């Protein structure tokens, strides 16, 4: 187990519809119950992106039932950010929000600069290629940070 392996991780992005749900789903696939994992966005006024669902389904990560949620909604539901050991921000806006909300907590906030695939590519196949690229960036960062998948069938 890598040094500093967390007990709980919150992945964040702008709307919780592209990068952070990918990271949450992949982390659950790779590490099972090794640590608690959730995701959130700065805002949550969109639905899960269909291209995200498609590229995650390619690796048996099911996201069709994902319901986007924001930092504010987490707090409204009683989810305490201080209960997480690590927040992984996947966008600059979510990094700023996480740092702002956690200035009174002792927890780590890491920034993983993951490409935003939305709006890239002219054809369906070109769009899927961009989403796969973002997914693969998340996988690379995740494996570098948390180690190889616990489930050998996961990759």
mmCIF file of C-alpha atoms in Angstrom:
data_model
loop_
_atom_site.group_PDB
_atom_site.id
_atom_site.type_symbol
_atom_site.label_atom_id
_atom_site.label_comp_id
_atom_site.label_asym_id
_atom_site.label_seq_id
_atom_site.Cartn_x
_atom_site.Cartn_y
_atom_site.Cartn_z
ATOM 1 C CA UNK A 1 0.000 0.000 0.000
ATOM 2 C CA UNK A 2 1.497 3.387 -0.955
ATOM 3 C CA UNK A 3 2.459 5.800 1.787
ATOM 4 C CA UNK A 4 -0.435 7.999 2.816
ATOM 5 C CA UNK A 5 -3.178 5.675 1.558
ATOM 6 C CA UNK A 6 -6.385 7.473 2.609
ATOM 7 C CA UNK A 7 -9.407 6.037 4.390
ATOM 8 C CA UNK A 8 -11.732 8.299 2.394
ATOM 9 C CA UNK A 9 -11.480 10.325 -0.827
ATOM 10 C CA UNK A 10 -13.713 12.965 -2.393
ATOM 11 C CA UNK A 11 -13.181 13.575 -6.125
ATOM 12 C CA UNK A 12 -14.341 16.990 -7.320
ATOM 13 C CA UNK A 13 -14.878 18.837 -10.598
ATOM 14 C CA UNK A 14 -17.055 21.694 -11.847
ATOM 15 C CA UNK A 15 -20.479 20.016 -12.242
ATOM 16 C CA UNK A 16 -19.976 16.413 -11.063
ATOM 17 C CA UNK A 17 -21.035 15.115 -14.490
ATOM 18 C CA UNK A 18 -17.759 14.296 -16.312
ATOM 19 C CA UNK A 19 -14.418 13.931 -14.530
ATOM 20 C CA UNK A 20 -15.326 13.405 -10.865
ATOM 21 C CA UNK A 21 -17.951 10.697 -11.505
ATOM 22 C CA UNK A 22 -15.429 8.918 -13.753
ATOM 23 C CA UNK A 23 -12.861 9.056 -10.949
ATOM 24 C CA UNK A 24 -15.374 7.871 -8.340
ATOM 25 C CA UNK A 25 -16.515 4.926 -10.463
ATOM 26 C CA UNK A 26 -12.999 3.886 -11.457
ATOM 27 C CA UNK A 27 -11.773 4.117 -7.843
ATOM 28 C CA UNK A 28 -14.621 1.860 -6.713
ATOM 29 C CA UNK A 29 -13.798 -0.627 -9.474
ATOM 30 C CA UNK A 30 -10.051 -0.610 -8.802
ATOM 31 C CA UNK A 31 -9.993 -0.474 -4.999
ATOM 32 C CA UNK A 32 -13.382 -1.808 -3.895
ATOM 33 C CA UNK A 33 -13.856 -1.096 -0.219
ATOM 34 C CA UNK A 34 -10.196 -0.218 0.450
ATOM 35 C CA UNK A 35 -11.349 3.335 1.077
ATOM 36 C CA UNK A 36 -14.601 5.288 1.067
ATOM 37 C CA UNK A 37 -15.059 7.301 -2.127
ATOM 38 C CA UNK A 38 -17.535 9.968 -3.243
ATOM 39 C CA UNK A 39 -17.636 12.773 -5.793
ATOM 40 C CA UNK A 40 -19.058 16.280 -5.936
ATOM 41 C CA UNK A 41 -19.003 19.416 -8.032
ATOM 42 C CA UNK A 42 -18.878 23.136 -7.486
ATOM 43 C CA UNK A 43 -22.372 23.145 -9.054
ATOM 44 C CA UNK A 44 -24.814 20.357 -9.904
ATOM 45 C CA UNK A 45 -27.237 21.784 -12.437
ATOM 46 C CA UNK A 46 -26.498 19.276 -15.227
ATOM 47 C CA UNK A 47 -27.144 15.581 -15.830
ATOM 48 C CA UNK A 48 -24.427 12.918 -16.139
ATOM 49 C CA UNK A 49 -22.715 13.206 -19.527
ATOM 50 C CA UNK A 50 -23.650 10.403 -21.937
ATOM 51 C CA UNK A 51 -20.102 10.108 -23.291
ATOM 52 C CA UNK A 52 -18.859 9.561 -19.727
ATOM 53 C CA UNK A 53 -21.383 6.755 -19.300
ATOM 54 C CA UNK A 54 -20.227 5.189 -22.596
ATOM 55 C CA UNK A 55 -16.461 5.267 -21.968
ATOM 56 C CA UNK A 56 -16.848 4.037 -18.394
ATOM 57 C CA UNK A 57 -19.136 1.217 -19.484
ATOM 58 C CA UNK A 58 -16.266 0.012 -21.696
ATOM 59 C CA UNK A 59 -14.456 -0.923 -18.497
ATOM 60 C CA UNK A 60 -17.516 -2.163 -16.558
ATOM 61 C CA UNK A 61 -18.053 1.043 -14.570
ATOM 62 C CA UNK A 62 -21.793 1.723 -14.424
ATOM 63 C CA UNK A 63 -22.685 5.424 -14.157
ATOM 64 C CA UNK A 64 -26.225 5.594 -15.573
ATOM 65 C CA UNK A 65 -27.666 6.050 -12.068
ATOM 66 C CA UNK A 66 -25.144 8.678 -10.987
ATOM 67 C CA UNK A 67 -26.869 11.723 -9.540
ATOM 68 C CA UNK A 68 -24.694 14.861 -9.632
ATOM 69 C CA UNK A 69 -24.281 16.707 -6.344
ATOM 70 C CA UNK A 70 -22.564 19.892 -5.286
ATOM 71 C CA UNK A 71 -20.487 20.841 -2.258
ATOM 72 C CA UNK A 72 -23.474 22.846 -0.970
ATOM 73 C CA UNK A 73 -25.793 19.883 -1.375
ATOM 74 C CA UNK A 74 -23.335 17.656 0.488
ATOM 75 C CA UNK A 75 -23.353 20.065 3.402
ATOM 76 C CA UNK A 76 -27.164 20.346 3.281
ATOM 77 C CA UNK A 77 -27.346 16.544 3.565
ATOM 78 C CA UNK A 78 -24.978 16.581 6.527
ATOM 79 C CA UNK A 79 -21.903 15.244 4.741
ATOM 80 C CA UNK A 80 -18.981 16.828 6.543
ATOM 81 C CA UNK A 81 -15.991 17.606 4.312
ATOM 82 C CA UNK A 82 -13.829 17.204 7.393
ATOM 83 C CA UNK A 83 -14.740 13.526 7.327
ATOM 84 C CA UNK A 84 -12.627 12.981 4.212
ATOM 85 C CA UNK A 85 -8.891 12.337 4.415
ATOM 86 C CA UNK A 86 -8.245 13.548 0.892
ATOM 87 C CA UNK A 87 -9.966 15.733 -1.674
ATOM 88 C CA UNK A 88 -8.775 15.259 -5.243
ATOM 89 C CA UNK A 89 -9.715 18.277 -7.345
ATOM 90 C CA UNK A 90 -9.820 17.561 -11.069
ATOM 91 C CA UNK A 91 -10.462 21.163 -12.178
ATOM 92 C CA UNK A 92 -9.085 24.548 -11.086
ATOM 93 C CA UNK A 93 -12.527 25.766 -9.943
ATOM 94 C CA UNK A 94 -13.093 22.706 -7.765
ATOM 95 C CA UNK A 95 -9.595 23.064 -6.302
ATOM 96 C CA UNK A 96 -10.338 26.673 -5.294
ATOM 97 C CA UNK A 97 -13.689 25.677 -3.773
ATOM 98 C CA UNK A 98 -12.170 22.716 -1.906
ATOM 99 C CA UNK A 99 -9.382 24.881 -0.476
ATOM 100 C CA UNK A 100 -11.918 27.535 0.546
ATOM 101 C CA UNK A 101 -14.217 25.020 2.253
ATOM 102 C CA UNK A 102 -11.424 23.115 3.979
ATOM 103 C CA UNK A 103 -9.358 25.979 5.358
ATOM 104 C CA UNK A 104 -10.518 25.028 8.868
ATOM 105 C CA UNK A 105 -10.018 21.262 8.437
ATOM 106 C CA UNK A 106 -6.855 19.230 8.561
ATOM 107 C CA UNK A 107 -7.053 17.322 5.299
ATOM 108 C CA UNK A 108 -5.159 17.199 2.067
ATOM 109 C CA UNK A 109 -6.359 18.705 -1.194
ATOM 110 C CA UNK A 110 -4.552 17.469 -4.296
ATOM 111 C CA UNK A 111 -4.962 18.884 -7.777
ATOM 112 C CA UNK A 112 -4.886 16.486 -10.720
ATOM 113 C CA UNK A 113 -5.112 18.521 -13.961
ATOM 114 C CA UNK A 114 -7.385 16.325 -16.080
ATOM 115 C CA UNK A 115 -8.339 17.458 -19.588
ATOM 116 C CA UNK A 116 -11.930 18.626 -20.075
ATOM 117 C CA UNK A 117 -13.215 16.522 -23.011
ATOM 118 C CA UNK A 118 -16.521 18.343 -23.421
ATOM 119 C CA UNK A 119 -16.890 20.138 -26.714
ATOM 120 C CA UNK A 120 -13.869 18.418 -28.262
ATOM 121 C CA UNK A 121 -14.143 16.321 -31.427
ATOM 122 C CA UNK A 122 -16.424 16.688 -34.427
ATOM 123 C CA UNK A 123 -17.729 13.126 -34.791
ATOM 124 C CA UNK A 124 -19.079 10.717 -32.189
ATOM 125 C CA UNK A 125 -15.924 8.603 -32.464
ATOM 126 C CA UNK A 126 -13.678 11.668 -32.105
ATOM 127 C CA UNK A 127 -15.638 12.767 -29.025
ATOM 128 C CA UNK A 128 -15.379 9.296 -27.498
ATOM 129 C CA UNK A 129 -11.623 9.338 -28.114
ATOM 130 C CA UNK A 130 -11.313 12.586 -26.113
ATOM 131 C CA UNK A 131 -13.394 11.181 -23.238
ATOM 132 C CA UNK A 132 -11.242 8.043 -23.251
ATOM 133 C CA UNK A 133 -8.182 10.265 -23.062
ATOM 134 C CA UNK A 134 -9.550 11.993 -19.940
ATOM 135 C CA UNK A 135 -10.538 8.626 -18.441
ATOM 136 C CA UNK A 136 -7.038 7.291 -19.077
ATOM 137 C CA UNK A 137 -5.457 10.385 -17.486
ATOM 138 C CA UNK A 138 -7.536 9.717 -14.367
ATOM 139 C CA UNK A 139 -6.484 6.059 -14.347
ATOM 140 C CA UNK A 140 -2.800 6.974 -14.672
ATOM 141 C CA UNK A 141 -2.962 9.503 -11.826
ATOM 142 C CA UNK A 142 -4.983 7.107 -9.671
ATOM 143 C CA UNK A 143 -2.570 4.207 -10.097
ATOM 144 C CA UNK A 144 0.409 6.501 -9.441
ATOM 145 C CA UNK A 145 -1.230 7.797 -6.250
ATOM 146 C CA UNK A 146 -2.977 4.717 -4.842
ATOM 147 C CA UNK A 147 -1.124 1.818 -6.461
ATOM 148 C CA UNK A 148 -2.266 -0.863 -8.880
ATOM 149 C CA UNK A 149 -5.908 -1.989 -8.869
ATOM 150 C CA UNK A 150 -6.773 -4.470 -6.122
ATOM 151 C CA UNK A 151 -9.031 -6.297 -8.561
ATOM 152 C CA UNK A 152 -6.739 -7.807 -11.199
ATOM 153 C CA UNK A 153 -9.654 -7.939 -13.657
ATOM 154 C CA UNK A 154 -10.191 -4.169 -13.393
ATOM 155 C CA UNK A 155 -7.862 -3.042 -16.184
#
